[in-house]
Amino acid sequence: MPLSSTDFYKKAPPEKGASSFVYPPTVSNIAFFAEALRAGCVVAIPTETVYGLAGLALDETACRSIFSIKGRPLVDPLIVHVSNREMAARLAELPPSFAPLADNFWPGPLTLILKKKSIVPDLVTAGKQTVALRMPRHPVTLALLQGLEAPLAAPSANPFGYVSPVEAGHVAESFGEKVPFILDGGPCEIGLESTILDLTDGNAPKVLRPGAVSPEEISNVLGRPVPLLNVNLHHEESATAPGTFSRHYSPDTELQLFEAGRIPSLGDDEAVVFLKRPTGNVSGEVFWLSESGDAASVAQSLFSLLRQMDRLAFTRIHWELPPANASGLWLAIRDRIKRAAAAK
Ligand code: TXA
Ligand code: MG
């Protein structure tokens, strides 16, 4: 008989990492995580975007635990992770635009919203007739998914509304013993959540959340314009992608945003964060996201620095925005900084 999830929590762990809940990605640990998932446990997994809080997507009890551990409202659906297209086809209707998108962007940071099949529990999709699917490219999680041969529901592994985790330690920090199994895949390669592309209206694909795959790249593959919707919502009920609530990814410290190139004046107990090392003389508590200032390195350090700055307990942090006319990954960076600063 398979072990129940409670048995798993009592079971002596295999090879341990630095923290008692973090496991290095050895072959035997990956097999252990697969076994724990099959038994109904919720575990944290690395992806190239951010860490996810994962459970078997077709197991309602596991999915219910994901919502409850995260404190996520049941109206906000979960992304389902797959390891191949056959698995995607079991879960959703695949429109003609699916194949060229998968050829170009899977595995990778592109989530597709598709018409769901009945096998997907309504709980996962929050009652919607659509499901969000993604094939991640992190080798550890791909190996885990391939071993499992089952799809995994996994929202970002942060308490609802807080900054997403981009290292195993961030998950341990937020959840402690609530998530005793964290598979360590190192720091996330991209550091921002996937691009979400809504394909449910075959004639009008649209980006609901910007990420590392830009609307321009998608539009080049589909041979038609693909708009980025300005989803900036205040009410869960009206949301197309409910997790795009305006306040999201937020630290507890107040953020005051300023446009690139300006230098704000700092009050007592205030700090400033630039996108790259400032060239002029700036006095006070000065931080920057990247030495070079290129978009990839800014994206990689954004969530780590937001978390670190939050711990330093300044009364206010002035934070530099990428230019409003930015494109590519900068769009996603600007989006996340704005959401982090949106009023509570
Ligand atoms: O990069 C990522 O996408 C990460 C990693 C772990 O894969 N996951 C992630 O999940 O960011 P989460 O739950 O934090 O964000 C997923 C977003 C939520 O805003 C959710 O509302 C939206 O996707 N979503 C899920 N299913 C949807 C659906 N059927 N229709 C519209 N939006 C959906
Ligand atoms: Mg999230």
GROMACS .gro file of C-alpha atoms and ligand atoms in nm:
model
  378
    1MET     CA    1   0.000   0.000   0.000
    2PRO     CA    2   0.138   0.347  -0.080
    3LEU     CA    3   0.234   0.565   0.214
    4SER     CA    4  -0.013   0.841   0.299
    5SER     CA    5   0.110   1.199   0.306
    6THR     CA    6   0.115   1.194   0.688
    7ASP     CA    7   0.344   0.890   0.680
    8PHE     CA    8   0.572   1.082   0.452
    9TYR     CA    9   0.609   1.371   0.689
   10LYS     CA   10   0.723   1.123   0.956
   11LYS     CA   11   0.954   0.930   0.728
   12ALA     CA   12   1.329   0.984   0.778
   13PRO     CA   13   1.449   1.209   0.496
   14PRO     CA   14   1.720   1.104   0.252
   15GLU     CA   15   2.023   1.328   0.185
   16LYS     CA   16   1.975   1.666   0.349
   17GLY     CA   17   2.076   2.011   0.233
   18ALA     CA   18   2.186   2.312   0.435
   19SER     CA   19   1.845   2.378   0.593
   20SER     CA   20   1.648   2.090   0.734
   21PHE     CA   21   1.380   2.125   0.465
   22VAL     CA   22   1.601   2.184   0.160
   23TYR     CA   23   1.713   1.882  -0.045
   24PRO     CA   24   1.991   1.883  -0.305
   25PRO     CA   25   1.874   1.758  -0.646
   26THR     CA   26   2.035   1.413  -0.638
   27VAL     CA   27   1.879   1.130  -0.837
   28SER     CA   28   1.761   0.962  -0.519
   29ASN     CA   29   1.611   1.284  -0.382
   30ILE     CA   30   1.424   1.347  -0.709
   31ALA     CA   31   1.284   0.994  -0.684
   32PHE     CA   32   1.186   1.063  -0.321
   33PHE     CA   33   1.003   1.381  -0.423
   34ALA     CA   34   0.814   1.188  -0.693
   35GLU     CA   35   0.711   0.932  -0.434
   36ALA     CA   36   0.604   1.202  -0.189
   37LEU     CA   37   0.393   1.372  -0.460
   38ARG     CA   38   0.230   1.040  -0.552
   39ALA     CA   39   0.137   1.001  -0.185
   40GLY     CA   40  -0.043   1.337  -0.192
   41CYS     CA   41   0.223   1.566  -0.041
   42VAL     CA   42   0.274   1.928  -0.141
   43VAL     CA   43   0.643   2.006  -0.210
   44ALA     CA   44   0.843   2.302  -0.344
   45ILE     CA   45   1.013   2.267  -0.682
   46PRO     CA   46   1.258   2.481  -0.877
   47THR     CA   47   1.173   2.621  -1.219
   48GLU     CA   48   1.363   2.858  -1.447
   49THR     CA   49   1.119   3.138  -1.354
   50VAL     CA   50   1.043   3.110  -0.980
   51TYR     CA   51   0.999   2.824  -0.730
   52GLY     CA   52   0.660   2.652  -0.735
   53LEU     CA   53   0.445   2.493  -0.461
   54ALA     CA   54   0.355   2.164  -0.627
   55GLY     CA   55   0.102   1.887  -0.588
   56LEU     CA   56  -0.054   1.634  -0.826
   57ALA     CA   57  -0.286   1.837  -1.050
   58LEU     CA   58  -0.544   1.561  -1.072
   59ASP     CA   59  -0.552   1.506  -0.693
   60GLU     CA   60  -0.809   1.746  -0.545
   61THR     CA   61  -0.691   1.694  -0.189
   62ALA     CA   62  -0.332   1.787  -0.278
   63CYS     CA   63  -0.456   2.094  -0.470
   64ARG     CA   64  -0.672   2.200  -0.177
   65SER     CA   65  -0.359   2.188   0.042
   66ILE     CA   66  -0.175   2.411  -0.206
   67PHE     CA   67  -0.447   2.678  -0.176
   68SER     CA   68  -0.450   2.651   0.200
   69ILE     CA   69  -0.071   2.657   0.254
   70LYS     CA   70  -0.039   2.961   0.025
   71GLY     CA   71  -0.343   3.136   0.171
   72ARG     CA   72  -0.465   3.173  -0.186
   73PRO     CA   73  -0.834   3.245  -0.251
   74LEU     CA   74  -1.012   2.958  -0.428
   75VAL     CA   75  -1.111   3.198  -0.709
   76ASP     CA   76  -0.749   3.220  -0.827
   77PRO     CA   77  -0.668   2.919  -1.051
   78LEU     CA   78  -0.344   2.716  -1.048
   79ILE     CA   79  -0.094   2.668  -1.335
   80VAL     CA   80  -0.045   2.306  -1.436
   81HIS     CA   81   0.306   2.189  -1.532
   82VAL     CA   82   0.355   1.915  -1.791
   83SER     CA   83   0.659   1.733  -1.928
   84ASN     CA   84   0.540   1.673  -2.285
   85ARG     CA   85   0.271   1.760  -2.538
   86GLU     CA   86   0.081   1.434  -2.495
   87MET     CA   87   0.027   1.524  -2.131
   88ALA     CA   88  -0.093   1.869  -2.243
   89ALA     CA   89  -0.335   1.706  -2.488
   90ARG     CA   90  -0.487   1.495  -2.210
   91LEU     CA   91  -0.567   1.810  -2.013
   92ALA     CA   92  -0.674   2.064  -2.276
   93GLU     CA   93  -0.799   2.119  -2.632
   94LEU     CA   94  -0.496   2.221  -2.835
   95PRO     CA   95  -0.575   2.485  -3.101
   96PRO     CA   96  -0.371   2.514  -3.427
   97SER     CA   97  -0.154   2.788  -3.275
   98PHE     CA   98  -0.036   2.546  -3.004
   99ALA     CA   99   0.222   2.354  -3.210
  100PRO     CA  100   0.424   2.652  -3.338
  101LEU     CA  101   0.425   2.806  -2.990
  102ALA     CA  102   0.538   2.480  -2.827
  103ASP     CA  103   0.803   2.434  -3.099
  104ASN     CA  104   0.948   2.774  -3.020
  105PHE     CA  105   0.894   2.823  -2.649
  106TRP     CA  106   0.849   2.486  -2.471
  107PRO     CA  107   1.007   2.385  -2.250
  108GLY     CA  108   1.031   2.741  -2.121
  109PRO     CA  109   0.868   3.041  -1.953
  110LEU     CA  110   0.543   3.052  -2.153
  111THR     CA  111   0.210   2.955  -1.993
  112LEU     CA  112  -0.082   2.891  -2.228
  113ILE     CA  113  -0.446   2.938  -2.131
  114LEU     CA  114  -0.646   2.670  -2.316
  115LYS     CA  115  -0.995   2.516  -2.307
  116LYS     CA  116  -0.980   2.250  -2.038
  117LYS     CA  117  -1.088   1.888  -2.063
  118SER     CA  118  -1.312   1.739  -1.795
  119ILE     CA  119  -1.026   1.538  -1.638
  120VAL     CA  120  -0.894   1.863  -1.483
  121PRO     CA  121  -1.064   1.924  -1.147
  122ASP     CA  122  -1.274   2.243  -1.127
  123LEU     CA  123  -1.083   2.327  -0.810
  124VAL     CA  124  -0.760   2.367  -1.011
  125THR     CA  125  -0.916   2.608  -1.259
  126ALA     CA  126  -1.128   2.788  -0.998
  127GLY     CA  127  -1.439   2.680  -1.184
  128LYS     CA  128  -1.322   2.822  -1.517
  129GLN     CA  129  -1.356   2.627  -1.840
  130THR     CA  130  -0.991   2.706  -1.919
  131VAL     CA  131  -0.665   2.571  -1.782
  132ALA     CA  132  -0.316   2.726  -1.768
  133LEU     CA  133  -0.042   2.489  -1.894
  134ARG     CA  134   0.334   2.522  -1.897
  135MET     CA  135   0.632   2.295  -1.965
  136PRO     CA  136   0.917   2.425  -1.747
  137ARG     CA  137   1.276   2.392  -1.865
  138HIS     CA  138   1.454   2.356  -1.533
  139PRO     CA  139   1.631   2.019  -1.571
  140VAL     CA  140   1.557   1.905  -1.214
  141THR     CA  141   1.184   1.967  -1.242
  142LEU     CA  142   1.167   1.825  -1.593
  143ALA     CA  143   1.333   1.508  -1.458
  144LEU     CA  144   1.084   1.502  -1.169
  145LEU     CA  145   0.786   1.542  -1.407
  146GLN     CA  146   0.920   1.277  -1.644
  147GLY     CA  147   0.964   1.030  -1.358
  148LEU     CA  148   0.616   1.104  -1.225
  149GLU     CA  149   0.443   1.089  -1.563
  150ALA     CA  150   0.173   1.309  -1.410
  151PRO     CA  151   0.097   1.682  -1.431
  152LEU     CA  152   0.178   1.908  -1.135
  153ALA     CA  153  -0.025   2.206  -1.023
  154ALA     CA  154   0.220   2.468  -0.895
  155PRO     CA  155   0.162   2.834  -0.819
  156SER     CA  156   0.463   3.040  -0.711
  157ALA     CA  157   0.582   2.919  -0.369
  158ASN     CA  158   0.514   3.238  -0.173
  159PRO     CA  159   0.235   3.330   0.068
  160PHE     CA  160  -0.046   3.488  -0.139
  161GLY     CA  161   0.040   3.846  -0.234
  162TYR     CA  162   0.404   3.832  -0.124
  163VAL     CA  163   0.719   3.839  -0.339
  164SER     CA  164   0.784   3.519  -0.540
  165PRO     CA  165   1.075   3.295  -0.432
  166VAL     CA  166   1.381   3.266  -0.656
  167GLU     CA  167   1.594   3.048  -0.424
  168ALA     CA  168   1.515   2.741  -0.215
  169GLY     CA  169   1.591   2.942   0.101
  170HIS     CA  170   1.314   3.192   0.020
  171VAL     CA  171   1.057   2.910   0.037
  172ALA     CA  172   1.193   2.785   0.371
  173GLU     CA  173   1.192   3.143   0.504
  174SER     CA  174   0.823   3.198   0.419
  175PHE     CA  175   0.671   2.863   0.509
  176GLY     CA  176   0.895   2.687   0.764
  177GLU     CA  177   0.756   2.347   0.857
  178LYS     CA  178   0.440   2.400   0.648
  179VAL     CA  179   0.654   2.300   0.346
  180PRO     CA  180   0.907   2.046   0.475
  181PHE     CA  181   1.017   1.925   0.130
  182ILE     CA  182   1.198   2.181  -0.089
  183LEU     CA  183   1.392   2.056  -0.390
  184ASP     CA  184   1.694   2.282  -0.441
  185GLY     CA  185   1.756   2.374  -0.804
  186GLY     CA  186   1.977   2.674  -0.727
  187PRO     CA  187   1.889   3.036  -0.801
  188CYS     CA  188   1.624   3.070  -1.075
  189GLU     CA  189   1.771   3.142  -1.417
  190ILE     CA  190   1.511   3.408  -1.512
  191GLY     CA  191   1.376   3.524  -1.176
  192LEU     CA  192   1.032   3.647  -1.295
  193GLU     CA  193   0.714   3.444  -1.346
  194SER     CA  194   0.628   3.308  -1.692
  195THR     CA  195   0.453   3.500  -1.967
  196ILE     CA  196   0.081   3.408  -1.970
  197LEU     CA  197  -0.075   3.388  -2.316
  198ASP     CA  198  -0.451   3.347  -2.350
  199LEU     CA  199  -0.529   3.126  -2.651
  200THR     CA  200  -0.896   3.063  -2.574
  201ASP     CA  201  -1.015   3.294  -2.850
  202GLY     CA  202  -0.838   3.146  -3.154
  203ASN     CA  203  -0.869   3.474  -3.341
  204ALA     CA  204  -0.734   3.696  -3.068
  205PRO     CA  205  -0.441   3.564  -2.865
  206LYS     CA  206  -0.341   3.805  -2.590
  207VAL     CA  207  -0.074   3.831  -2.322
  208LEU     CA  208  -0.224   3.852  -1.972
  209ARG     CA  209   0.105   3.869  -1.782
  210PRO     CA  210   0.438   3.984  -1.932
  211GLY     CA  211   0.741   3.759  -1.875
  212ALA     CA  212   1.064   3.650  -2.043
  213VAL     CA  213   0.885   3.557  -2.367
  214SER     CA  214   0.781   3.894  -2.511
  215PRO     CA  215   0.460   3.978  -2.702
  216GLU     CA  216   0.684   4.062  -3.003
  217GLU     CA  217   0.841   3.713  -3.005
  218ILE     CA  218   0.496   3.550  -2.981
  219SER     CA  219   0.361   3.773  -3.252
  220ASN     CA  220   0.653   3.679  -3.481
  221VAL     CA  221   0.572   3.310  -3.437
  222LEU     CA  222   0.195   3.351  -3.484
  223GLY     CA  223   0.228   3.603  -3.768
  224ARG     CA  224  -0.027   3.839  -3.614
  225PRO     CA  225  -0.022   4.118  -3.357
  226VAL     CA  226  -0.046   3.998  -2.997
  227PRO     CA  227  -0.151   4.268  -2.749
  228LEU     CA  228  -0.033   4.286  -2.391
  229LEU     CA  229  -0.348   4.351  -2.189
  230ASN     CA  230  -0.307   4.606  -1.920
  231VAL     CA  231  -0.457   4.382  -1.655
  232ASN     CA  232  -0.444   4.597  -1.346
  233LEU     CA  233  -0.731   4.481  -1.138
  234HIS     CA  234  -0.878   4.574  -0.807
  235HIS     CA  235  -1.146   4.311  -0.770
  236GLU     CA  236  -1.087   3.939  -0.787
  237GLU     CA  237  -1.428   3.887  -0.946
  238SER     CA  238  -1.348   4.093  -1.253
  239ALA     CA  239  -1.011   3.934  -1.320
  240THR     CA  240  -0.930   3.748  -1.642
  241ALA     CA  241  -0.607   3.626  -1.485
  242PRO     CA  242  -0.716   3.660  -1.126
  243GLY     CA  243  -0.358   3.657  -0.995
  244THR     CA  244  -0.291   3.978  -1.179
  245PHE     CA  245  -0.455   4.165  -0.889
  246SER     CA  246  -0.293   4.506  -0.883
  247ARG     CA  247  -0.114   4.442  -0.554
  248HIS     CA  248   0.101   4.137  -0.592
  249TYR     CA  249   0.462   4.038  -0.539
  250SER     CA  250   0.461   4.296  -0.259
  251PRO     CA  251   0.703   4.355   0.026
  252ASP     CA  252   0.570   4.501   0.353
  253THR     CA  253   0.784   4.817   0.327
  254GLU     CA  254   0.635   5.111   0.135
  255LEU     CA  255   0.783   5.155  -0.212
  256GLN     CA  256   0.795   5.494  -0.381
  257LEU     CA  257   0.861   5.459  -0.752
  258PHE     CA  258   1.054   5.704  -0.970
  259GLU     CA  259   1.122   5.710  -1.343
  260ALA     CA  260   1.465   5.611  -1.474
  261GLY     CA  261   1.731   5.881  -1.472
  262ARG     CA  262   1.598   6.083  -1.175
  263ILE     CA  263   1.762   6.097  -0.834
  264PRO     CA  264   1.514   6.117  -0.545
  265SER     CA  265   1.593   6.295  -0.220
  266LEU     CA  266   1.593   6.060   0.077
  267GLY     CA  267   1.430   6.124   0.414
  268ASP     CA  268   1.541   5.964   0.744
  269ASP     CA  269   1.540   5.584   0.741
  270GLU     CA  270   1.480   5.578   0.367
  271ALA     CA  271   1.675   5.395   0.097
  272VAL     CA  272   1.700   5.409  -0.279
  273VAL     CA  273   1.731   5.122  -0.529
  274PHE     CA  274   1.858   5.186  -0.882
  275LEU     CA  275   1.845   4.946  -1.175
  276LYS     CA  276   2.224   4.971  -1.209
  277ARG     CA  277   2.513   5.124  -1.014
  278PRO     CA  278   2.460   5.502  -1.025
  279THR     CA  279   2.737   5.694  -1.199
  280GLY     CA  280   2.688   6.022  -1.009
  281ASN     CA  281   2.745   6.079  -0.640
  282VAL     CA  282   2.441   5.968  -0.443
  283SER     CA  283   2.453   5.980  -0.066
  284GLY     CA  284   2.258   5.777   0.187
  285GLU     CA  285   2.142   5.416   0.176
  286VAL     CA  286   2.199   5.334  -0.191
  287PHE     CA  287   2.144   4.993  -0.355
  288TRP     CA  288   2.130   4.866  -0.713
  289LEU     CA  289   1.996   4.557  -0.886
  290SER     CA  290   2.278   4.494  -1.129
  291GLU     CA  291   2.631   4.612  -1.210
  292SER     CA  292   2.576   4.606  -1.584
  293GLY     CA  293   2.212   4.715  -1.590
  294ASP     CA  294   2.110   4.459  -1.854
  295ALA     CA  295   1.751   4.336  -1.832
  296ALA     CA  296   1.839   3.970  -1.766
  297SER     CA  297   2.055   4.048  -1.462
  298VAL     CA  298   1.805   4.305  -1.327
  299ALA     CA  299   1.526   4.043  -1.353
  300GLN     CA  300   1.740   3.781  -1.179
  301SER     CA  301   1.804   3.996  -0.873
  302LEU     CA  302   1.469   4.182  -0.846
  303PHE     CA  303   1.281   3.948  -0.610
  304SER     CA  304   1.589   3.868  -0.397
  305LEU     CA  305   1.660   4.235  -0.342
  306LEU     CA  306   1.292   4.310  -0.267
  307ARG     CA  307   1.304   4.042   0.003
  308GLN     CA  308   1.638   4.164   0.144
  309MET     CA  309   1.526   4.526   0.150
  310ASP     CA  310   1.208   4.427   0.330
  311ARG     CA  311   1.415   4.273   0.610
  312LEU     CA  312   1.619   4.592   0.653
  313ALA     CA  313   1.300   4.766   0.766
  314PHE     CA  314   1.347   5.109   0.610
  315THR     CA  315   1.042   5.334   0.646
  316ARG     CA  316   1.032   5.388   0.270
  317ILE     CA  317   1.226   5.262  -0.031
  318HIS     CA  318   1.257   5.473  -0.347
  319TRP     CA  319   1.271   5.234  -0.642
  320GLU     CA  320   1.375   5.314  -0.999
  321LEU     CA  321   1.142   5.204  -1.282
  322PRO     CA  322   1.260   5.101  -1.628
  323PRO     CA  323   1.137   5.349  -1.894
  324ALA     CA  324   0.766   5.330  -1.982
  325ASN     CA  325   0.848   5.275  -2.349
  326ALA     CA  326   1.067   4.974  -2.264
  327SER     CA  327   1.020   4.646  -2.449
  328GLY     CA  328   1.105   4.276  -2.407
  329LEU     CA  329   1.196   4.166  -2.056
  330TRP     CA  330   1.192   4.528  -1.933
  331LEU     CA  331   0.813   4.525  -1.971
  332ALA     CA  332   0.791   4.238  -1.725
  333ILE     CA  333   1.034   4.405  -1.485
  334ARG     CA  334   0.836   4.731  -1.492
  335ASP     CA  335   0.512   4.536  -1.439
  336ARG     CA  336   0.646   4.355  -1.130
  337ILE     CA  337   0.794   4.670  -0.973
  338LYS     CA  338   0.462   4.852  -1.019
  339ARG     CA  339   0.265   4.566  -0.868
  340ALA     CA  340   0.504   4.547  -0.573
  341ALA     CA  341   0.437   4.913  -0.503
  342ALA     CA  342   0.058   4.917  -0.552
  343ALA     CA  343  -0.127   5.045  -0.244
  344LYS     CA  344  -0.242   4.782   0.007
  345TXA     O1  345   0.649   3.104  -1.388
  345TXA     C1  346   0.540   3.070  -1.343
  345TXA     O2  347   0.434   3.080  -1.407
  345TXA     C2  348   0.538   3.013  -1.200
  345TXA     C3  349   0.615   2.882  -1.197
  345TXA     C4  350   0.608   2.812  -1.066
  345TXA     O3  351   0.570   2.801  -1.303
  345TXA     N1  352   0.405   2.998  -1.154
  345TXA     C5  353   0.326   3.103  -1.122
  345TXA     O4  354   0.203   3.066  -1.075
  345TXA     O5  355   0.361   3.219  -1.134
  345TXA     P1  356   0.103   3.170  -1.003
  345TXA     O6  357  -0.011   3.087  -0.960
  345TXA     O7  358   0.174   3.246  -0.901
  345TXA     O8  359   0.056   3.259  -1.122
  345TXA     C6  360  -0.025   3.201  -1.221
  345TXA     C7  361  -0.121   3.299  -1.273
  345TXA     C8  362  -0.219   3.345  -1.168
  345TXA     O9  363  -0.225   3.486  -1.181
  345TXA     C9  364  -0.350   3.282  -1.210
  345TXA    O10  365  -0.457   3.365  -1.180
  345TXA    C10  366  -0.332   3.271  -1.360
  345TXA    O11  367  -0.197   3.236  -1.375
  345TXA     N2  368  -0.414   3.164  -1.416
  345TXA    C11  369  -0.413   3.034  -1.387
  345TXA     N3  370  -0.508   2.968  -1.456
  345TXA    C12  371  -0.572   3.059  -1.531
  345TXA    C13  372  -0.680   3.055  -1.623
  345TXA     N4  373  -0.743   2.942  -1.651
  345TXA     N5  374  -0.719   3.171  -1.681
  345TXA    C14  375  -0.656   3.286  -1.654
  345TXA     N6  376  -0.552   3.298  -1.567
  345TXA    C15  377  -0.512   3.186  -1.506
  346MG      MG  378   0.230   3.400  -0.790
   0.00000   0.00000   0.00000
